[in-house]
Coordinates of C-alpha atoms and ligand atoms in Angstrom, one line a residue:
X186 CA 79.1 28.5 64.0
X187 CA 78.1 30.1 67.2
X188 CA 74.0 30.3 67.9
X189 CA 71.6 33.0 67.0
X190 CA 68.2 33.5 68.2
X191 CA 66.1 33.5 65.1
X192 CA 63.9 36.3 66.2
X193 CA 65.4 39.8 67.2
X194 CA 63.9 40.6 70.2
X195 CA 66.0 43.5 72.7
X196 CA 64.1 43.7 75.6
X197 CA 61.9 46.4 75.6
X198 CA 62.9 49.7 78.3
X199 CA 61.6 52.6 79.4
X200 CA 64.6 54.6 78.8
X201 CA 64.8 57.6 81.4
X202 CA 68.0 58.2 81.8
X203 CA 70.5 61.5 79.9
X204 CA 69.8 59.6 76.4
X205 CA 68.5 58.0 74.6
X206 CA 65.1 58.8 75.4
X207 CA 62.2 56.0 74.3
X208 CA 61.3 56.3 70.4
X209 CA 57.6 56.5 69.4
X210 CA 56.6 53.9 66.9
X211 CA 55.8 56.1 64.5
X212 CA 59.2 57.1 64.3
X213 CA 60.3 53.7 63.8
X214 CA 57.6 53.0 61.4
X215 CA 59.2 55.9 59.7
X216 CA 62.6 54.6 59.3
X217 CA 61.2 51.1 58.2
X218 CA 60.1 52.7 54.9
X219 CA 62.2 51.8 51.8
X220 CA 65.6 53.0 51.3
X221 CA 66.1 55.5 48.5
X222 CA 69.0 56.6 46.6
X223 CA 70.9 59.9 48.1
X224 CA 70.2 61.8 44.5
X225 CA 66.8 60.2 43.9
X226 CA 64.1 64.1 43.7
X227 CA 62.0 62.1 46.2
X228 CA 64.6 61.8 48.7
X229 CA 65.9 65.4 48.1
X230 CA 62.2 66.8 48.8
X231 CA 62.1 64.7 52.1
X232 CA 66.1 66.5 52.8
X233 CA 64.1 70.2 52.2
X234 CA 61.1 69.2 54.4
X235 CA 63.3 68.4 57.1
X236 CA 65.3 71.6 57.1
X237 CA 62.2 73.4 56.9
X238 CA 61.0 71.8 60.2
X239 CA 64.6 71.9 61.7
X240 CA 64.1 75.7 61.3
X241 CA 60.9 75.6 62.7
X242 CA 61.8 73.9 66.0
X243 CA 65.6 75.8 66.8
X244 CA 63.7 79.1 65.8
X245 CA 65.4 80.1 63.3
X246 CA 65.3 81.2 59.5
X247 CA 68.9 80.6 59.1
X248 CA 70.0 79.0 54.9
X249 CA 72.6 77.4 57.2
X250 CA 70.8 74.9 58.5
X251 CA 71.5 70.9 58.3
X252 CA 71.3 67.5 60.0
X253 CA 75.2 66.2 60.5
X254 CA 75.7 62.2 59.7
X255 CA 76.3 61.2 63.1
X256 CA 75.4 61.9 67.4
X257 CA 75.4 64.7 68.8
X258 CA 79.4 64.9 69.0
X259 CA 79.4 65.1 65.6
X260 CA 77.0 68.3 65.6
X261 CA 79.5 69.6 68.1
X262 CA 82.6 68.8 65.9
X263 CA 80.8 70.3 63.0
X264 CA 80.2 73.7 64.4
X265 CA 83.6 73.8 65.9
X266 CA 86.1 73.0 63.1
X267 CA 83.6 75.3 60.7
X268 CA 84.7 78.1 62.8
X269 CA 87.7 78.0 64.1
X270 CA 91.3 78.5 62.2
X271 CA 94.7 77.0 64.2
X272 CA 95.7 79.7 66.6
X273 CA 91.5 81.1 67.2
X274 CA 91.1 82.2 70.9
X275 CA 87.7 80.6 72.3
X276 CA 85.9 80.6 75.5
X277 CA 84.5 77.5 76.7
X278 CA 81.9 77.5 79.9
X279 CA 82.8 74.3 81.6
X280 CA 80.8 73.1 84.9
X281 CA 80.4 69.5 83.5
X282 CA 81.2 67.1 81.1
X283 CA 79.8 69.0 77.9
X284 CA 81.6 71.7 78.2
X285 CA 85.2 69.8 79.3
X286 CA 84.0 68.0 76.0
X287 CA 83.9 71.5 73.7
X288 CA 86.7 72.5 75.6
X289 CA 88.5 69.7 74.1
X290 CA 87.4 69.3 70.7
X291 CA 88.2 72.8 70.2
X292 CA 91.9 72.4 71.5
X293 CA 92.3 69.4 69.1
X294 CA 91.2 72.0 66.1
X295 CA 93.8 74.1 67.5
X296 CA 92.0 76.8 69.0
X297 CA 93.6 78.5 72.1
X298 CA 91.0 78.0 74.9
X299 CA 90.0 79.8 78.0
X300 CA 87.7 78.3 79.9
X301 CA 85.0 80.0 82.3
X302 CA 84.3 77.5 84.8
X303 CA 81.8 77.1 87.7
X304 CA 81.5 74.4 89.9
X305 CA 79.5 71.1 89.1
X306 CA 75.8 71.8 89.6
X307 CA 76.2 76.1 89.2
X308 CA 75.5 77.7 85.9
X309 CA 78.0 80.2 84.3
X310 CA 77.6 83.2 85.9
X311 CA 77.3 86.1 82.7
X312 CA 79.5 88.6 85.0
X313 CA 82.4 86.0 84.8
X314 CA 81.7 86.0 80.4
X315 CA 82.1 89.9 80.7
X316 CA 85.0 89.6 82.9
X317 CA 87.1 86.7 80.4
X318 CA 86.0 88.7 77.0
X319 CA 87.5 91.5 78.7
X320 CA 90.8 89.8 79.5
X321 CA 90.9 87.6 76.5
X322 CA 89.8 90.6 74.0
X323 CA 90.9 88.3 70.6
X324 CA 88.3 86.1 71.6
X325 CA 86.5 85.1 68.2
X326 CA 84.1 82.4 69.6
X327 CA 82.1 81.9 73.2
X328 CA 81.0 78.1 73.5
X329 CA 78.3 77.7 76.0
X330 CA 76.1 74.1 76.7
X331 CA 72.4 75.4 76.9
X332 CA 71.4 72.0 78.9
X333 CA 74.5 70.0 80.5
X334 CA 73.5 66.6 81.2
X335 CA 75.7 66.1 83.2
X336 CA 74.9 67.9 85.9
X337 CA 71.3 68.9 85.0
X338 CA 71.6 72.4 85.0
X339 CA 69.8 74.8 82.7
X340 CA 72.1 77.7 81.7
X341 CA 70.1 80.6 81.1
X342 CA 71.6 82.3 78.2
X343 CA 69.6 85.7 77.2
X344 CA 72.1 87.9 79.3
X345 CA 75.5 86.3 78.2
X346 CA 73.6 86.2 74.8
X347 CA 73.5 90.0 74.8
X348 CA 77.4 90.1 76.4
X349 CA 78.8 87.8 73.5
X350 CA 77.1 89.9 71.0
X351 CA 78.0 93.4 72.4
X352 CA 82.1 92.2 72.1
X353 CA 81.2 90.7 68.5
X354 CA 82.3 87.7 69.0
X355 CA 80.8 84.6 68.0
X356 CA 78.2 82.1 70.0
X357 CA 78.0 78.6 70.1
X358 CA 75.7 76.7 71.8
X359 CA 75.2 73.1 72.7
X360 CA 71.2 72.4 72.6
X361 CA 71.8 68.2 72.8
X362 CA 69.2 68.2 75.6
X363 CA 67.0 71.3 75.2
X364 CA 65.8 71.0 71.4
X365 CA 62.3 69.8 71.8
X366 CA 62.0 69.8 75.5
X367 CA 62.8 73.8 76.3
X368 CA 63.0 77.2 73.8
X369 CA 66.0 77.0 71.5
X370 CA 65.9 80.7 70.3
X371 CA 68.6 80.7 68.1
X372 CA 67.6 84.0 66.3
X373 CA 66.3 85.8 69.1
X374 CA 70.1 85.1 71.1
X375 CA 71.5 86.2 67.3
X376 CA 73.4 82.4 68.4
X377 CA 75.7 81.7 65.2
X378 CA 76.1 78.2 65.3
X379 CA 73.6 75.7 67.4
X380 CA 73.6 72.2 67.6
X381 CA 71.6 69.0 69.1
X382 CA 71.3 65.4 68.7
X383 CA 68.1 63.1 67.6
X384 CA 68.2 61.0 70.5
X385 CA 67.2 63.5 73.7
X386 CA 64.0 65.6 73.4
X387 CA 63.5 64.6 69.7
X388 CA 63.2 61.0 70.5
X389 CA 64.5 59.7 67.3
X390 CA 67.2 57.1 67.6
X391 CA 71.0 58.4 68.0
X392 CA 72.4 59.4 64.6
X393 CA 71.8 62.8 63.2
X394 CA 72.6 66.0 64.6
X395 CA 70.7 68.9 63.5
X396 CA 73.1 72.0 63.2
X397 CA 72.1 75.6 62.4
X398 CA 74.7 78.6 61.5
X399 CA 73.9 81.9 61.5
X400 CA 74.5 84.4 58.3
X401 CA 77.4 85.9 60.4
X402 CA 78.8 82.7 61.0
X403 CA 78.3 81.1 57.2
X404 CA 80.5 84.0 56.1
X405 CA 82.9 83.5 59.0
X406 CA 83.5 79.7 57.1
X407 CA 83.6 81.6 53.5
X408 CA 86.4 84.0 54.9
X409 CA 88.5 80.9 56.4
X410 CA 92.4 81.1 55.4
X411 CA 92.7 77.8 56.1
X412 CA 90.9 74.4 54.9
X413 CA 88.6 73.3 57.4
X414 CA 90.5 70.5 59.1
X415 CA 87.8 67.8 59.1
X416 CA 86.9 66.9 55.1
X417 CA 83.8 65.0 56.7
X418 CA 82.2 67.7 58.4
X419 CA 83.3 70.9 56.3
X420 CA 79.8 73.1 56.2
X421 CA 80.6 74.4 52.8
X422 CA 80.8 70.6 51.0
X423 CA 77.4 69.8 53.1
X424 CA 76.1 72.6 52.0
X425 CA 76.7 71.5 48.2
X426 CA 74.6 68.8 48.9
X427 CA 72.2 69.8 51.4
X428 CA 72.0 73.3 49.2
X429 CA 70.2 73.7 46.0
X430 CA 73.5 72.5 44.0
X431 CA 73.0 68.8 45.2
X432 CA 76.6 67.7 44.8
X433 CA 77.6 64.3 46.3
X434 CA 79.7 64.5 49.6
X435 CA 79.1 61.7 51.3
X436 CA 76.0 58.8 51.0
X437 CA 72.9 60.7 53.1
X438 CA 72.1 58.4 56.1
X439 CA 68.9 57.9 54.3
X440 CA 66.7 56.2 56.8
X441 CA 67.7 58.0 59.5
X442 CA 66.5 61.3 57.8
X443 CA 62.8 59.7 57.5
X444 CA 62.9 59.5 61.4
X445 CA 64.1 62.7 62.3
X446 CA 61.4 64.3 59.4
X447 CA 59.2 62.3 61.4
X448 CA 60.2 63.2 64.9
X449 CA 60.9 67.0 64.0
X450 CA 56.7 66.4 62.6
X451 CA 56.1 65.2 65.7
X452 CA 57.3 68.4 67.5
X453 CA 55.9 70.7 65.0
X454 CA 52.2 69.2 65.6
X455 CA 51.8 69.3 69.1
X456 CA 52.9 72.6 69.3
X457 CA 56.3 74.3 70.7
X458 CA 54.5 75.8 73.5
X459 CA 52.8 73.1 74.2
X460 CA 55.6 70.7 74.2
X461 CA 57.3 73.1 76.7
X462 CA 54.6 73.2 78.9
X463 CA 54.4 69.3 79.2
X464 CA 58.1 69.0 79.8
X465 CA 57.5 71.9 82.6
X466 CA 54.4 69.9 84.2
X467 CA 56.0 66.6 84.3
X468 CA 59.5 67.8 86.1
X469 CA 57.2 69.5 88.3
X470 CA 55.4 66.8 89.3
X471 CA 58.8 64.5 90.0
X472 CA 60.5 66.9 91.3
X473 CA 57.5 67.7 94.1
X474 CA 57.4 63.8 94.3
X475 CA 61.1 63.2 94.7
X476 CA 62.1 65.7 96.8
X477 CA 59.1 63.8 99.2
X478 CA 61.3 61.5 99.6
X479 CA 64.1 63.6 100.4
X480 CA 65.9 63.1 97.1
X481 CA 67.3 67.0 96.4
X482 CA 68.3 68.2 93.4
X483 CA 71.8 69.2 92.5
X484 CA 71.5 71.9 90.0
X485 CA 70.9 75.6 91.2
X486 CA 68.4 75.7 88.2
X487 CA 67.5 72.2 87.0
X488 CA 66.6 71.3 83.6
X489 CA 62.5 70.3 82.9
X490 CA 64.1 67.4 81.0
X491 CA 66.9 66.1 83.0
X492 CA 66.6 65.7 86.9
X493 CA 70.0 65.2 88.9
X494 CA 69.3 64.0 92.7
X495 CA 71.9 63.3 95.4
X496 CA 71.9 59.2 96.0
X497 CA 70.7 59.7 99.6
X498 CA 73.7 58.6 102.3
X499 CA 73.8 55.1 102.6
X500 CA 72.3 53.8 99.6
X501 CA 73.9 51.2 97.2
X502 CA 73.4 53.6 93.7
X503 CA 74.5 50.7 91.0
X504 CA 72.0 48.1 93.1
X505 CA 69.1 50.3 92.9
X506 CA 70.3 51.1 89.4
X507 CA 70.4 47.7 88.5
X508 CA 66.9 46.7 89.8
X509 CA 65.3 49.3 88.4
X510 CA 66.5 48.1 84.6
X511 CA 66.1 43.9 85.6
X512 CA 62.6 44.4 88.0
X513 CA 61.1 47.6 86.2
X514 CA 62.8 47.7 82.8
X515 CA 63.6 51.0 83.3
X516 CA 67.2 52.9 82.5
X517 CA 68.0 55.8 84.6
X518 CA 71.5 57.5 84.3
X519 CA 74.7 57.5 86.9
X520 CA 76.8 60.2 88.4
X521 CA 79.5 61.2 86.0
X522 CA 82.9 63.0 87.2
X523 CA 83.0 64.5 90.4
X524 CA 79.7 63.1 90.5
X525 CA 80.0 59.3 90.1
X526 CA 78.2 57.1 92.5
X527 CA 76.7 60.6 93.8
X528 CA 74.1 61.1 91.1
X529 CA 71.1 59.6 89.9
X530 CA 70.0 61.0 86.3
X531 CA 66.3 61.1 85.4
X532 CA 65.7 61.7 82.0
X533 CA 61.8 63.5 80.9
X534 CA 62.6 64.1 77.6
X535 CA 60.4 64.5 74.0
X536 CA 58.0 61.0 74.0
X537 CA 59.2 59.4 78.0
X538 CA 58.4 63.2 79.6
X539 CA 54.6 61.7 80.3
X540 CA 52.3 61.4 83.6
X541 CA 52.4 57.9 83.4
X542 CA 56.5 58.1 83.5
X543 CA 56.6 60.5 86.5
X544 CA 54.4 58.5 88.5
X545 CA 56.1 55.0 87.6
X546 CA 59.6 56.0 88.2
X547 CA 58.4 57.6 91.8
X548 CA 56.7 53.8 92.4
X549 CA 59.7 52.0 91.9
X550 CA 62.2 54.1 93.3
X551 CA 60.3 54.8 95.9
X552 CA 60.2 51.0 97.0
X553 CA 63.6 50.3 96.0
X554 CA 64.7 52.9 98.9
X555 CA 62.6 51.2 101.1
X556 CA 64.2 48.1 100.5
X557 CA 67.4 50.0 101.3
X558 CA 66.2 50.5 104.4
X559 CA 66.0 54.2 103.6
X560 CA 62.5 55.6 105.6
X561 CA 60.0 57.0 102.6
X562 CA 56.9 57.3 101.6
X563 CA 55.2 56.2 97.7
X564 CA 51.6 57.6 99.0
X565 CA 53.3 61.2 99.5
X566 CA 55.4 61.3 96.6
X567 CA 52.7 59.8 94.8
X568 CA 50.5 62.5 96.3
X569 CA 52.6 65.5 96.0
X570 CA 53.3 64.7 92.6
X571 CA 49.3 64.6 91.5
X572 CA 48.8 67.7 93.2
X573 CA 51.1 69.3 90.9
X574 CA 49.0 67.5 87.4
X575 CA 45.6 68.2 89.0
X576 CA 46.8 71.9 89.4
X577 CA 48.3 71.6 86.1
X578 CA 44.6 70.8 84.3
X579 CA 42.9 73.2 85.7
X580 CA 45.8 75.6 84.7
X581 CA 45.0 74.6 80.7
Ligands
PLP779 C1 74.4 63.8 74.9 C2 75.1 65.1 74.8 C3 76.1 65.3 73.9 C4 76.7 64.3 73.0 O1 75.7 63.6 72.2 P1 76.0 62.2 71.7 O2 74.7 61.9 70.9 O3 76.2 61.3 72.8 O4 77.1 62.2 70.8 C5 76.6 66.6 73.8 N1 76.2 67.6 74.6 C6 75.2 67.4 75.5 C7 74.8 68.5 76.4 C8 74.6 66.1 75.6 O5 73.7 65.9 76.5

């Protein structure tokens, strides 16, 4: 029989890169608690507690509103075969890999897609949303990604909100990495169907994915001719269970509900505004820091918790990658697509977006450039960036 180590020991990270993003203990102190049975009324009031708290952080008061067993993808999957029939027409912003992702998923549910695309790094531009609902005017549901992480750009979404809504159709949105780290204001953009992931700005481990559907969209799923074509994800068994009625789908992944209870607490305590601020202040301070050292952003409007930078000309992206796990235990994230070996991905979300993060990360990538023979200074970044928390104290 081969050899195991007789302790369990993973090394222990500071994980800054698109996700996951470092869990708190208390979090894992959470899950640790003994397993209950899906039916037992103890584990059912912990299932209510957690809606009521995933309400509270996507703004919402929607009955519609569950965690999926599963990542993100699943939350996607979920919203998208609940919605559309075979022959649906859909529009799908793509400018990264999200979106190519929705794009996709939707197609395999046999939904007729259009996409709305803008280059890598550009948002969706609302005028082009007008322009494709006007050409495509069968459109039943717009699928936009709130925060693409692959890119890093932060789509603002009040004024296609508004467009979607004026044509009736339906909105989708892909929160992954904006719950918890930016407004999600799923009732205020009337958004029917939203969905996230634990493992970005909620800092729970990867395995749930809290979904929300609006009234609109619930009766949308009610009206369906056809069966939805996924039995594990179909929102109206869920519902049975996560619903009053309390019908058995499929086993609850218990323990994983205790953490994102816990993490969703975790939100709710510190504040919404508060937790928005932070993740403001400490992009702030890394972006003032790396663009010191002449690191520049790709996004037109970057994300407060995920920060794309061009690998400066010249340097070796997987080496520094790789020295920043093995010297500094820290995980940042790579170019994907178009931008492979282009990008570096630097994650501030939920529990890693902290002063101490920013100013780590800036250290050791700072010296790994040098070491790259790449002419920057720590001191500056280092001082740019505290010039952004010292005006961020007296600010509060
Ligand atoms: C991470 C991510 C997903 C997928 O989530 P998984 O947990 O990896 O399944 C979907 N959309 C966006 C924008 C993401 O960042």
């Amino acid at each position: 029989m081969a050899q195991y180590s007789s302790t369990f020991a993973p090394p222990e990270r500071i994980l800054m890169g698109p996700g996951p993003s470092t869990v708190p203990a208390r979090v894992l102190q959470a899950m640790s608690a003994p397993t209950l049975g899906h039916l037992d009324p103890a584990y059912l009031a912990i299932m209510d507690e957690t809606r009521r708290l995933m309400r509270q952080v996507m703004a919402t008061e929607n009955e519609l509103t569950m965690a999926i067993s599963g990542t993100g993808s699943a939350g996607m999957e979920a919203c998208v075969c609940n919605l559309v029939e075979p022959g649906d027409e859909m529009l799908v912003g793509v400018n990264g890999v999200f979106g190519g992702r929705m794009r996709d998923v939707a197609e395999r549910y046999g939904a007729q897609v259009h996409a709305i695309e803008a280059p890598w790094g550009k948002s969706i531009d609302p005028a082009e949303v007008r322009r494709m609902l006007q050409q495509h005017p069968r459109t039943k549901i717009v699928g936009i990604v709130h925060a693409e992480t692959s890119t890093g750009v932060w789509q603002p979404m009040d004024e296609i909100a508004a467009i979607v809504q004026e044509h009736g159709a339906l909105l989708l949105v892909d929160c992954v990495t904006s719950l918890g780290g930016l407004p999600v204001a799923t009732d205020e953009w009337k958004a029917d169907a939203i969905y996230s992931g634990t493992q970005k700005c909620l800092s729970c481990p990867p395995g749930l994915a809290p979904v929300t559907f609006s009234a609109r969209a619930a009766e949308v799923i009610r009206n369906r001719k056809t069966k939805v074509t996924s039995w594990y994800l179909d929102a109206s068994m869920l519902m049975n269970y996560w619903g009053s009625d309390r019908v058995y789908h499929h086993t609850a992944p218990i323990n994983m509900t205790y953490a994102l209870r816990e993490a969703l607490l975790m939100v709710v305590e510190e504040g919404l505004e508060q937790r928005y601020a932070r993740h403001m202040l400490n992009h702030r301070a890394l972006r003032a820091g790396l663009e010191s050292m002449h690191l520049n952003y790709l996004p037109d409007r970057s994300l407060p918790t995920l920060n794309a930078v061009a690998v400066p000309e010249g340097v070796d992206d997987a080496k520094v990658r790789g020295r920043l796990l093995n010297e500094f235990g820290i995980e940042i994230g790579a170019g994907l697509g178009p931008f492979k070996g282009k990008a570096w991905r630097i994650g501030l979300m939920g529990h890693g977006s902290t002063q101490r993060n920013v100013i780590l990360i800036l250290s050791a990538l700072g010296s790994l450039l040098r070491d790259q023979g790449i002419e920057v200074s720590v001191d500056e970044a280092l001082a740019a960036a505290n010039q952004i928390f010292r005006a961020g104290e007296s600010n509060s």
